[in-house]
Short mmCIF file of C-alpha atoms in Angstrom, two decimals:
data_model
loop_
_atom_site.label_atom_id
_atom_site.label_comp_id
_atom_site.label_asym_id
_atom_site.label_seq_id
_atom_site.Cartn_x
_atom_site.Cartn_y
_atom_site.Cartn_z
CA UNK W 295 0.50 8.66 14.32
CA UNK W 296 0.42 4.74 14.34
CA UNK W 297 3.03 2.35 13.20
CA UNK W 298 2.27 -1.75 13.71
CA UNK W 299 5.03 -4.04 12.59
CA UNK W 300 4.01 -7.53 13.45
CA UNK W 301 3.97 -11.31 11.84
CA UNK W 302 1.30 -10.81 9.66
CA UNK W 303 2.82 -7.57 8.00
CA UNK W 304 2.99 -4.06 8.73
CA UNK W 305 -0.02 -1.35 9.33
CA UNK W 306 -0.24 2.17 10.47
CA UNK W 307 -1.67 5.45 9.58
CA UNK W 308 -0.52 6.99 6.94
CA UNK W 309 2.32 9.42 7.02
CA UNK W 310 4.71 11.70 10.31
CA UNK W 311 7.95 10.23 11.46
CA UNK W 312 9.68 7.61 10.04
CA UNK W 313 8.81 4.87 12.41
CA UNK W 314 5.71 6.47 13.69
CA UNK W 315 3.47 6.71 10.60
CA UNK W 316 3.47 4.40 7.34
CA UNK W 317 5.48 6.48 5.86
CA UNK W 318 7.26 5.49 2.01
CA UNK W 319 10.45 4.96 3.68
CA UNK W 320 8.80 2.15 5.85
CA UNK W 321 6.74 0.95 2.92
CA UNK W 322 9.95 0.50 0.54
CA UNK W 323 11.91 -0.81 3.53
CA UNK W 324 9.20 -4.06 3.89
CA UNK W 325 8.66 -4.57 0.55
CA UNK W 326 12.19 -5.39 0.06
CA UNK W 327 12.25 -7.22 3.20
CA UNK W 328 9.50 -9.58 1.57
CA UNK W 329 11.32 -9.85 -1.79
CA UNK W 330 14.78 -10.64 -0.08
CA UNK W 331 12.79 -13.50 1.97
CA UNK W 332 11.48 -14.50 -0.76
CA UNK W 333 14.00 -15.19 -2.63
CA UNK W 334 15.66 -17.09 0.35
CA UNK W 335 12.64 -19.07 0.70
CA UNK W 336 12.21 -20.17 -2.46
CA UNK W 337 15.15 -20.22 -5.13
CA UNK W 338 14.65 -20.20 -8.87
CA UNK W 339 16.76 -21.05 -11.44
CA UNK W 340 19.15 -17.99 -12.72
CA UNK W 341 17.41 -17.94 -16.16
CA UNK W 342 13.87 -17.73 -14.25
CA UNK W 343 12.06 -14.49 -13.03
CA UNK W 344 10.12 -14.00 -9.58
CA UNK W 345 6.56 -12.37 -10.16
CA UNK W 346 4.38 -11.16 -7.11
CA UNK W 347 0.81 -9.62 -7.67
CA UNK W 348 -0.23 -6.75 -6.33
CA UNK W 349 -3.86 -5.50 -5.31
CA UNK W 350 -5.36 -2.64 -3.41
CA UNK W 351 -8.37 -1.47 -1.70
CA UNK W 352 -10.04 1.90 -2.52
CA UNK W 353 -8.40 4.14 0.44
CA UNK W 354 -7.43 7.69 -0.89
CA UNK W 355 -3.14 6.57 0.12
CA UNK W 356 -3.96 3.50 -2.02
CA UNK W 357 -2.59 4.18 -5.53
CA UNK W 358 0.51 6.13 -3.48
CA UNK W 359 1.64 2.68 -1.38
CA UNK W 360 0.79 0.78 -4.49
CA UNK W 361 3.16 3.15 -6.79
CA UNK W 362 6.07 2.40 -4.15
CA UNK W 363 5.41 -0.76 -3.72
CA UNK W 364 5.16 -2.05 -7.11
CA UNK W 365 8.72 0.30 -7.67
CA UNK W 366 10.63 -1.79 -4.82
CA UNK W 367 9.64 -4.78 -6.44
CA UNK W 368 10.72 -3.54 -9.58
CA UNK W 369 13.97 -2.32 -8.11
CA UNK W 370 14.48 -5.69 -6.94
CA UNK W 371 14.60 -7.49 -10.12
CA UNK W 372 10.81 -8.83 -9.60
CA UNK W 373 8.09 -9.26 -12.18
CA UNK W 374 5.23 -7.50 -10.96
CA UNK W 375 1.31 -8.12 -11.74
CA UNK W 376 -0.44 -4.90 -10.67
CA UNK W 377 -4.35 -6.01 -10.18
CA UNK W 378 -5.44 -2.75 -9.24
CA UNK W 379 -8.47 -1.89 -7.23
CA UNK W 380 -9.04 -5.50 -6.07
CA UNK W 381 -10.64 -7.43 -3.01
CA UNK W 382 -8.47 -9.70 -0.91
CA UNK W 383 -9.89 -12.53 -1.75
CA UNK W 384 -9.87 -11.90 -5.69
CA UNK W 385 -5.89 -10.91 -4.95
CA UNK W 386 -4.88 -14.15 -2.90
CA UNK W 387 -6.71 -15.84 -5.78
CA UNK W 388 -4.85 -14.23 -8.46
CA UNK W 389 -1.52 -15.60 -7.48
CA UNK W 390 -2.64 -18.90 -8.19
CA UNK W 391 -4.30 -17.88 -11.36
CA UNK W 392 -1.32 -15.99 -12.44
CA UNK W 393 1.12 -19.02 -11.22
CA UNK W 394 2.70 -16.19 -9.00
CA UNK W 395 5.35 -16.64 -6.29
CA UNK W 396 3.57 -14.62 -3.87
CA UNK W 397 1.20 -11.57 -3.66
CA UNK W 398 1.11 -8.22 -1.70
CA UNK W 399 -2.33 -7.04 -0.88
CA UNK W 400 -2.34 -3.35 0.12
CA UNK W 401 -5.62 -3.03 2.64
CA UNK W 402 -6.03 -1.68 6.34
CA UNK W 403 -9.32 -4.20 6.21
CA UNK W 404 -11.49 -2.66 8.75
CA UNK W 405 -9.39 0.22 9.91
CA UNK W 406 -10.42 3.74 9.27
CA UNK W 407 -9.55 5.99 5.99
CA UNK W 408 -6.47 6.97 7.45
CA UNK W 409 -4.75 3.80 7.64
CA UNK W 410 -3.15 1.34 5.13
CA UNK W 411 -1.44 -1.82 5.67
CA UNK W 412 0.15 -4.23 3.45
CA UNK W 413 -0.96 -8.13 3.83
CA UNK W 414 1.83 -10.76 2.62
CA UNK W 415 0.76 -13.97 0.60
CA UNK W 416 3.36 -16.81 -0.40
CA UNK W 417 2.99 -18.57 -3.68
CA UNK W 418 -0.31 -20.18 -2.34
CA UNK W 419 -2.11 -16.91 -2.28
CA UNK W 420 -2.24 -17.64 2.02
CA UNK W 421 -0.39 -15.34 4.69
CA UNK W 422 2.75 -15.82 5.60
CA UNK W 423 3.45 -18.12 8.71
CA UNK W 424 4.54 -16.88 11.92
CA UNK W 425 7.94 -17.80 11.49
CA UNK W 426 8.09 -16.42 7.64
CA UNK W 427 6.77 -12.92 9.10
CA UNK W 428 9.84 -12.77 11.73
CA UNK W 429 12.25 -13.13 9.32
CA UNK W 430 10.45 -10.32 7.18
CA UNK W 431 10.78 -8.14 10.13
CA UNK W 432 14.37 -8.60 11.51
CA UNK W 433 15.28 -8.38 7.31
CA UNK W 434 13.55 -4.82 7.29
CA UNK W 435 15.42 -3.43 10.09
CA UNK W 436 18.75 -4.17 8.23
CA UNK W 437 20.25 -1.31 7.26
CA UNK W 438 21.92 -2.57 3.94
CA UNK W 439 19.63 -3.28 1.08
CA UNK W 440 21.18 -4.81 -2.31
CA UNK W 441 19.17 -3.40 -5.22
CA UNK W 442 19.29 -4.93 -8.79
CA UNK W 443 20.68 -3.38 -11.60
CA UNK W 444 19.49 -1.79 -14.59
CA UNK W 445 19.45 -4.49 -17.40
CA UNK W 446 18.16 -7.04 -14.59
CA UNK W 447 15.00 -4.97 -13.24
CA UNK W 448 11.42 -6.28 -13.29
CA UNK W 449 8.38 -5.40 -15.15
CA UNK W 450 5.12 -4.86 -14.46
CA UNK W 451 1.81 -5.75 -16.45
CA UNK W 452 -1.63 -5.17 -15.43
CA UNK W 453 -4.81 -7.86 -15.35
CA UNK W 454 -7.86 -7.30 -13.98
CA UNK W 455 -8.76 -10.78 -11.92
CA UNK W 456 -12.32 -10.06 -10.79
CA UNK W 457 -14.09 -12.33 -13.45
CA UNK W 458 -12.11 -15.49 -12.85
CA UNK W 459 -12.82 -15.27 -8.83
CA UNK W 460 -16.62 -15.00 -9.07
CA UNK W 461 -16.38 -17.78 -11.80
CA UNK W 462 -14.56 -20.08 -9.63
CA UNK W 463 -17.37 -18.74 -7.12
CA UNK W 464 -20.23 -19.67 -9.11
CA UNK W 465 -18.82 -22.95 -10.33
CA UNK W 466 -18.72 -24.52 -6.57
CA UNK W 467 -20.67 -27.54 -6.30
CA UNK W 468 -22.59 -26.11 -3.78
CA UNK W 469 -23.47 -22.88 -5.10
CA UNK W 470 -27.00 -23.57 -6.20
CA UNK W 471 -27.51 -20.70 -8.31
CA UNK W 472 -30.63 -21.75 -10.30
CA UNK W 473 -32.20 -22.04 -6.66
CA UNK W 474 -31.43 -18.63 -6.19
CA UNK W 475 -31.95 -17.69 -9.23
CA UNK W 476 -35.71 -19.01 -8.38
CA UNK W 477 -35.87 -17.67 -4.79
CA UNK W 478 -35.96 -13.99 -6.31
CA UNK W 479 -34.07 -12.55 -3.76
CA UNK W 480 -33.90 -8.58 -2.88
CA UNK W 481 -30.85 -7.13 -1.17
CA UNK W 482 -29.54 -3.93 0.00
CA UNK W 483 -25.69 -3.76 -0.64
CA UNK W 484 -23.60 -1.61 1.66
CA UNK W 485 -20.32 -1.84 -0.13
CA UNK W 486 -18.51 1.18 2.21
CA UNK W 487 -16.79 3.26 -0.71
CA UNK W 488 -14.25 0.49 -1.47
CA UNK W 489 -13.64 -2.37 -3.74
CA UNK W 490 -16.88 -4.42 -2.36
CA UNK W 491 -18.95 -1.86 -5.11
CA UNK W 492 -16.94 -3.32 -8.07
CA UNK W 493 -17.02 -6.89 -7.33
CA UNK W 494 -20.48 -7.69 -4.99
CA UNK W 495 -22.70 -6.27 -6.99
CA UNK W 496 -21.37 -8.33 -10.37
CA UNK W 497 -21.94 -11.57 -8.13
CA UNK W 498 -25.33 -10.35 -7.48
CA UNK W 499 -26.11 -10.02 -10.98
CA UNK W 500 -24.78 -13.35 -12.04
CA UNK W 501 -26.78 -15.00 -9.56
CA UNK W 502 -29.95 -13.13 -10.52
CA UNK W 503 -30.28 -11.22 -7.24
CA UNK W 504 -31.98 -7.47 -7.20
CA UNK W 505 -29.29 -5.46 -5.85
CA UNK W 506 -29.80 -2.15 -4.24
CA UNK W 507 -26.23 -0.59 -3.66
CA UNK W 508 -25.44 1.63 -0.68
CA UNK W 509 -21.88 3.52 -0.67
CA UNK W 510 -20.71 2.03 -4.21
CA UNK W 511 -18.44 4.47 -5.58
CA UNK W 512 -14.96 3.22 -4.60
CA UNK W 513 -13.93 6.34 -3.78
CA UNK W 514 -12.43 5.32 -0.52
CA UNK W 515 -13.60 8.01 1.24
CA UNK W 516 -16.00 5.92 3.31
CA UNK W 517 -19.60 7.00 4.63
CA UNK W 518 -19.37 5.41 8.21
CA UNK W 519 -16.92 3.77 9.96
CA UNK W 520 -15.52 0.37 8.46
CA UNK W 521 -16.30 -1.71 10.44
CA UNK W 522 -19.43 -4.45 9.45
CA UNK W 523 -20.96 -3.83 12.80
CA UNK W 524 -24.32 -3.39 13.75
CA UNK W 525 -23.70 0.37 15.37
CA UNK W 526 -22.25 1.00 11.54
CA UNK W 527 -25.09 -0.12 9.48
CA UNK W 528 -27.91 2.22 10.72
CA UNK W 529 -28.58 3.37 7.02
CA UNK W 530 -28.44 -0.12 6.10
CA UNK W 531 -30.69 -1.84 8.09
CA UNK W 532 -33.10 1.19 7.54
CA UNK W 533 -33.36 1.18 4.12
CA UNK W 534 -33.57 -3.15 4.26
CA UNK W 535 -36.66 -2.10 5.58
CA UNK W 536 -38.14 0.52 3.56
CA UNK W 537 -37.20 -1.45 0.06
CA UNK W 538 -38.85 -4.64 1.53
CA UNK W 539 -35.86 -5.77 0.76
CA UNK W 540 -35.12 -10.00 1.86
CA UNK W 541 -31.62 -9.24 3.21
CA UNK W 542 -29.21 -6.49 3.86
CA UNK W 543 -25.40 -7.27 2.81
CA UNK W 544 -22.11 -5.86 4.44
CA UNK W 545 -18.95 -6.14 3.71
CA UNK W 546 -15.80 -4.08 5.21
CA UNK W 547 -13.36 -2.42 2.41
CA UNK W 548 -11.51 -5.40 1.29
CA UNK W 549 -14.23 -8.02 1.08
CA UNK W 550 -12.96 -10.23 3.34
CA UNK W 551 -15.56 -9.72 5.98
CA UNK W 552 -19.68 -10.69 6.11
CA UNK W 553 -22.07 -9.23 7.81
CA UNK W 554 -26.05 -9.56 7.29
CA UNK W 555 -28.96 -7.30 8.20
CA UNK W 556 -32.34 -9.51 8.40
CA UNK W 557 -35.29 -8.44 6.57
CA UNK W 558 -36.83 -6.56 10.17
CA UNK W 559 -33.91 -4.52 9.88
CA UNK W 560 -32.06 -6.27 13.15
CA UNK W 561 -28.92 -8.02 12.34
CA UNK W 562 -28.30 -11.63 11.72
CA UNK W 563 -25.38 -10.89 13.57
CA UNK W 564 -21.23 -11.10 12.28
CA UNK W 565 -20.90 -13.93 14.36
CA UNK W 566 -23.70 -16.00 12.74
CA UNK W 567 -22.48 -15.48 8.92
CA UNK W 568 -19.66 -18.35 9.86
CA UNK W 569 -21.86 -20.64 11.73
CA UNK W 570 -24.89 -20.10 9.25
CA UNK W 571 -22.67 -21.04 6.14
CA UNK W 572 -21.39 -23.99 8.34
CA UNK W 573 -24.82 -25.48 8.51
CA UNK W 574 -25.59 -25.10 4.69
CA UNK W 575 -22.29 -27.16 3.82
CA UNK W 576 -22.98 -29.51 6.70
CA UNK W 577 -26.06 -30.34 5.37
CA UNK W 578 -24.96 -30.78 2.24
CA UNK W 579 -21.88 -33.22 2.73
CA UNK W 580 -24.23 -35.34 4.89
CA UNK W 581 -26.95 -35.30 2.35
CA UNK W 582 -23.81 -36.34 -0.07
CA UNK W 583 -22.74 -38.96 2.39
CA UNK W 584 -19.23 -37.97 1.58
CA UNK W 585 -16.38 -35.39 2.30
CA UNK W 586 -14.83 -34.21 6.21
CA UNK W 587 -17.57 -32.92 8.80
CA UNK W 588 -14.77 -30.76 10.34
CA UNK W 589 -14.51 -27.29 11.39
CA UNK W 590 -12.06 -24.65 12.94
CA UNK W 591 -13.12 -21.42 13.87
CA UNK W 592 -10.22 -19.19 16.60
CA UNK W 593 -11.01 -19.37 19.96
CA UNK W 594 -13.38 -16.17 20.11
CA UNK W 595 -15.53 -17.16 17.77
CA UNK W 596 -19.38 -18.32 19.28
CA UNK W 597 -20.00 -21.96 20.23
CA UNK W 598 -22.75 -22.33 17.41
CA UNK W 599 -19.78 -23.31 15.33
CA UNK W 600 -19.52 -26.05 17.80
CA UNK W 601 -22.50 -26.93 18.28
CA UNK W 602 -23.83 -26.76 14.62
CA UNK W 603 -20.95 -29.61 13.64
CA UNK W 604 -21.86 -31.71 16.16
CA UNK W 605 -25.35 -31.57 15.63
CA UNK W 606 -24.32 -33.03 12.08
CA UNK W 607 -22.02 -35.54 13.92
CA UNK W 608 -18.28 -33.67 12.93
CA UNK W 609 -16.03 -32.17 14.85
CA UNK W 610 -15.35 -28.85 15.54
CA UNK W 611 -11.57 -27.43 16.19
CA UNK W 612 -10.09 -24.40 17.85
CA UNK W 613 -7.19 -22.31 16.99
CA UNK W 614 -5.59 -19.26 18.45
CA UNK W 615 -7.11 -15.89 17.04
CA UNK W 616 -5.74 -14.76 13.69
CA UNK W 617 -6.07 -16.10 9.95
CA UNK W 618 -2.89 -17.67 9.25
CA UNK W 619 -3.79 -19.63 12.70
CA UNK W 620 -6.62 -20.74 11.46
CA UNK W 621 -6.20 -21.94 8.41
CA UNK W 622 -2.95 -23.72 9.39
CA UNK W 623 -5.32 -25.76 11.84
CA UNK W 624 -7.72 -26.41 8.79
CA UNK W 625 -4.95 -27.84 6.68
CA UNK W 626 -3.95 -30.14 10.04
CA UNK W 627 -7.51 -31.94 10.21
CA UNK W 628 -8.88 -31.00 6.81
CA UNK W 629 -11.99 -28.92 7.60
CA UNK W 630 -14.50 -28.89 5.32
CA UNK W 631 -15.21 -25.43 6.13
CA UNK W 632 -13.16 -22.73 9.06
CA UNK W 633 -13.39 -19.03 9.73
CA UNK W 634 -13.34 -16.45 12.31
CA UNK W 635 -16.67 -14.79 13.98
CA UNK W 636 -15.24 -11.12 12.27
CA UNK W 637 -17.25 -12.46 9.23
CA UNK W 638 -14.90 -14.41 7.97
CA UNK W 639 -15.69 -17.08 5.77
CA UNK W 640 -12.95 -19.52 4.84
CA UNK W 641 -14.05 -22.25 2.10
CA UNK W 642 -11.12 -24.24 0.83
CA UNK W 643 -12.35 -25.77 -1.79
CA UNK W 644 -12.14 -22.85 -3.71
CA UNK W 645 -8.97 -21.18 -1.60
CA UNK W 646 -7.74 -20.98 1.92
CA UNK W 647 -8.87 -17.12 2.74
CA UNK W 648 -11.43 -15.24 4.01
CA UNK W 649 -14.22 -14.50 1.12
CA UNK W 650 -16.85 -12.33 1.34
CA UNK W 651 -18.22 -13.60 -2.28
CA UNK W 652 -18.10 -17.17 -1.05
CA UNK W 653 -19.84 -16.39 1.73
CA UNK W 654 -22.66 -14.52 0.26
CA UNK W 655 -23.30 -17.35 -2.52
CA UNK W 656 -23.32 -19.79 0.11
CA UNK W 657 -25.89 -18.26 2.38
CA UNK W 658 -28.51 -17.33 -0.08
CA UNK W 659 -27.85 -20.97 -1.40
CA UNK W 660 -28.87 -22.18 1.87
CA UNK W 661 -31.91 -19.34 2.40
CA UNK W 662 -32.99 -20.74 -1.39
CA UNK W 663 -32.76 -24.48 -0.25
CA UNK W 664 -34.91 -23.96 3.17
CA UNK W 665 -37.05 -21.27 1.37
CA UNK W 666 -36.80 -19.58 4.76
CA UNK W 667 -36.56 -15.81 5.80
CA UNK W 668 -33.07 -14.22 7.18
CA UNK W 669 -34.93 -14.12 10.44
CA UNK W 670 -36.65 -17.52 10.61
CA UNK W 671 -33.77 -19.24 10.06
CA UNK W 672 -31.75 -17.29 12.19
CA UNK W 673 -34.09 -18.46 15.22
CA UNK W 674 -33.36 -22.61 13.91
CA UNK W 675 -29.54 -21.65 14.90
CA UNK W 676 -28.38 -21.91 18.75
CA UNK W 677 -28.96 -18.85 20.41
CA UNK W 678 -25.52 -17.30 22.17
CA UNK W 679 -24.36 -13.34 22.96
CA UNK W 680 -21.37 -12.79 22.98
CA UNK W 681 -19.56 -9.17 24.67
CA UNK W 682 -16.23 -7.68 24.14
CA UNK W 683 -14.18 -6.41 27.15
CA UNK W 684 -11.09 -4.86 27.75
CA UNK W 685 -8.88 -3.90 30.62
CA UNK W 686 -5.98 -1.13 30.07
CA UNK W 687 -2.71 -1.95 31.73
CA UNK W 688 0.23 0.49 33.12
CA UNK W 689 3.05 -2.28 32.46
CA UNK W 690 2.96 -5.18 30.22
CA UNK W 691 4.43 -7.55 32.86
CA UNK W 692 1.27 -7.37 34.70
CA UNK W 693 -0.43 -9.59 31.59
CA UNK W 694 1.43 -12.53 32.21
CA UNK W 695 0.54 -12.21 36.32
CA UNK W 696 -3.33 -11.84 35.43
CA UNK W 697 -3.44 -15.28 32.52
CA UNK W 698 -1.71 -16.90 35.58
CA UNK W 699 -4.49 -16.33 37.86
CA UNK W 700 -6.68 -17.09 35.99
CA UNK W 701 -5.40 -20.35 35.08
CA UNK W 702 -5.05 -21.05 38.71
CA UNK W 703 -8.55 -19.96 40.02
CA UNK W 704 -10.18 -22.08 37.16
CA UNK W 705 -8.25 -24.68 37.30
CA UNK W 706 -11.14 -27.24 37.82
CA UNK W 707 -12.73 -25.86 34.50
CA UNK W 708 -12.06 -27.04 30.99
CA UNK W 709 -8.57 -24.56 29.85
CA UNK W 710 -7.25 -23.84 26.54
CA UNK W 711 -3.81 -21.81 26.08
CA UNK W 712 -2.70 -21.67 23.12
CA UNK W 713 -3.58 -17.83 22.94
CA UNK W 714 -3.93 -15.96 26.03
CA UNK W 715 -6.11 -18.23 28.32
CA UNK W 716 -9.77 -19.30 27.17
CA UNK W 717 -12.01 -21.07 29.76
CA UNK W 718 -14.84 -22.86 29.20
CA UNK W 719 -17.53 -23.64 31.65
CA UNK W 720 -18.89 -26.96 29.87
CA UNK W 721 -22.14 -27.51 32.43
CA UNK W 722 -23.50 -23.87 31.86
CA UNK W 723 -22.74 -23.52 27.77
CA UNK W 724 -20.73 -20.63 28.88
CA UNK W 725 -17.22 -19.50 27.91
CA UNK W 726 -14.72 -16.44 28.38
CA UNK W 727 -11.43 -15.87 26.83
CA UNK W 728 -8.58 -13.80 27.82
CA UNK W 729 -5.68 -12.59 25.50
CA UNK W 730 -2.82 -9.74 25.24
CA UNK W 731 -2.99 -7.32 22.58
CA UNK W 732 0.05 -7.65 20.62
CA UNK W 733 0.75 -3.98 20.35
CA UNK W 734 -0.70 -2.58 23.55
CA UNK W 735 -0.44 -2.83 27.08
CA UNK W 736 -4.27 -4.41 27.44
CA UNK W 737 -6.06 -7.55 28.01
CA UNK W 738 -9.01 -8.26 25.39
CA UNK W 739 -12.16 -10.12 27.17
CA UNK W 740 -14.59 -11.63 25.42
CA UNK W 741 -17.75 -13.96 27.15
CA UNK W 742 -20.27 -15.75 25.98
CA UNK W 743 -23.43 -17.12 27.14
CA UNK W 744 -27.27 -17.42 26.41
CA UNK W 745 -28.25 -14.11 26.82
CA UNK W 746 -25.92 -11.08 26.89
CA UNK W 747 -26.59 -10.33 30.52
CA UNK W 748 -25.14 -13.56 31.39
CA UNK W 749 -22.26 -12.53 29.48
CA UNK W 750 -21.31 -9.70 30.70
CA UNK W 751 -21.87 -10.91 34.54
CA UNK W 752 -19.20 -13.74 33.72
CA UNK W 753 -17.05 -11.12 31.84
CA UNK W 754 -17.68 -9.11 35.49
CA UNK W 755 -16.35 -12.06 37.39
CA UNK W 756 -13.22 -12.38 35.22
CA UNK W 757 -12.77 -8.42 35.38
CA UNK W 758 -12.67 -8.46 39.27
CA UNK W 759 -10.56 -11.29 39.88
CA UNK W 760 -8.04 -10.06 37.29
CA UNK W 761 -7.93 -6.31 39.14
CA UNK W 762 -7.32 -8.55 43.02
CA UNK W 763 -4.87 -10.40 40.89
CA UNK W 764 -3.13 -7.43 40.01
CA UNK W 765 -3.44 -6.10 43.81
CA UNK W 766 -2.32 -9.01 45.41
#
């Protein structure tokens, strides 16, 4: 059994020990943490109500954490605005639509079936910030809670927001969807047993797209593994092919993450949804002759992001790995567009979050406009691989000792530490980055260079000189 309480909120497997498993002590236990924050953070008048919404992914333990969640808030004198079976996106959206003081989003994302997490928003429908998410924690391991009392408890209603996200959606400027409406595009949908089956395939429809759906009973009992990867989508990328179908579509169980098959079957790659978006609303703003040329992306994301905005003469920004991070640093230089290479596409104009329906309206937008195949345009992108390392560790201390090195060995090279240490070899297009896992004794590694070969050599190098650093 699994139990992660970090910043960004608090994830595990469900059930076991107290403290081991997300069990409904822990679950009751954060949620009032978050209200009693809350309420710190942001006073109301006495004659005023708080209201937080609350939405949930398909996983079988979904409509239990939701029942105790949506109680605790109760118990604690908060208004609550139960969306239901709901996407991420459509459930940071909602607490702006509903003029909400925050929002509670009850997904494991990627994770397998038997985990289950809950995601914090403030009143902005955005995740908490780093400091916001300590206090949260040292408030939950208090051991004296101070419920409300019975004439002063909170009530919950129910609204389904689905409708008003994919019509904010369709009403972006640059969602073209006559053009795609034209283009006649086939798709294959792989929509993993979760909440991407109710919401993707009413997008598809609106924008006139034939939708073949894969996996779209939200049952939450999911076919393959979670994760949009390529391993994953075997069934998808066969039956892209067999339909003749123009694209294959993945999403993971909350819809905040993109991933496309081409129409050959072989993936655009998660890495490329980001950077492939990027280029559509570059083009566009400099066709406009107005708006920022800016973009974040953390600092494992590829360099097409990079090179992509400076090819349309912007700039391009990095931030330390995580979402909050990131869009933080797009608020600091107002980015016209910021992600992460998961498959996260973050759009502000419509709302700072990663948006699986915003990216997917984007990028057949911007296969419509070129009148291009998945695969030919693909090849118009810069060409990077990118592999995924990782060293296990007897004793946390040795971390520190190894990010030392390496800042010491490439000193000469161009260094970036705000998370972990990422260096990047300017002359040979060529970067590797090195963090700590927040919850285990390990180093991630991830390299990139022209060809994955390359890669992995450099992610070699770094691997050897980090085991004679921990020798030495």
């Amino acid at each position: 059994m699994t139990l992660i309480k970090s910043i960004s909120g608090i994830r595990g497997t469900i059930g076991g020990p107290q403290g081991e498993g997300l069990t409904p002590i822990d679950i009751v236990k954060f949620t009032y943490a978050y209200c009693a924050c809350l309420k710190r953070r942001k006073p109301v008048p006495y004659s005023e109500r708080y209201k937080v919404v609350v939405g949930r992914d398909a996983r079988v333990s979904g409509e239990m954490v939701e029942q105790l969640v949506c109680g605790t808030l109760v118990s604690c004198g908060v208004d609550v605005v139960k969306c239901g079976l709901a996407s991420t996106p459509t459930t940071e959206m909602a607490v702006t639509f509903a003029g909400a003081d925050g929002g509670i989003i009850i997904t494991a994302s990627h994770n397998p079936g038997q985990w289950n997490a809950l995601k914090l928003l403030n009143e902005k429908g955005e995740f908490l910030t780093a400091a916001e998410g300590r206090d949260i924690l040292e408030t939950a391991s208090e051991e004296s809670f101070d419920f409300s009392p019975a004439d002063s408890l909170g009530s919950i209603t129910e609204h389904d927001f689905t409708d008003e996200h994919l019509d904010a959606v369709l009403a972006l400027e640059e969602v073209d969807v006559e053009a795609v409406r034209k283009a006649g595009f086939k798709v294959v949908l792989d929509a993993i047993n979760s909440v991407g089956g109710i919401i993707m395939p009413r997008l598809l429809e609106r924008l006139g797209v034939r939708c073949i759906t894969l996996n779209g009973e939200p049952t939450g009992r999911f076919a393959h593994n979670p994760e949009p990867l390529p391993a994953n989508l075997k069934e998808l990328s066969d039956t892209v092919v067999r339909e003749g179908a123009d694209l294959g579509i993945s999403v993971d169980p909350d819809v905040d993450r993109l991933a496309f098959i081409c129409e050959d079957g072989s993936p655009f790659v998660e890495e490329y949804t980001l950077v492939a978006v990027a280029d559509y609303l570059l083009d566009e703003a400099v066709r406009k002759g107005r708006g920022s040329l800016n973009t974040v992306s953390n600092l494992s994301s590829s360099r097409a992001l990079r090179d992509v905005t400076e090819a349309h003469g912007g700039k391009y920004f990095a931030a330390a790995v995580g979402e909050v991070n990131v869009t933080t640093k797009m608020h600091e230089v107002d980015a016209l567009i910021g992600g992460e290479g998961n498959g996260g596409v973050i759009f502000p104009s419509i709302h700072c979050g990663r948006d699986a329906m915003v990216g997917v309206a984007l990028f057949l937008s911007n296969l419509a406009h070129k009148g291009m195949s998945a695969c030919a345009y693909k090849a118009t992108l810069p060409q990077y691989a990118i592999v995924k390392n990782r060293i296990d560790l007897s004793d946390n201390a040795l971390i520190d000792k190894i990010l030392e090195g390496m800042k010491k060995h490439y000193a000469s090279e161009s260094l970036n530490t705000i998370d972990g240490v990422k260096i990047d070899f300017e002359s040979r297009k060529q970067w590797v980055h090195l963090r700590k896992s927040n919850t285990e004794p390990i180093i991630r590694i991830y390299s990139e260079a022209a060809t994955e070969a390359e890669a992995q050599a450099l992610a070699e190098e770094v691997m050897e000189l980090a085991r004679n650093t921990i020798k030495a």
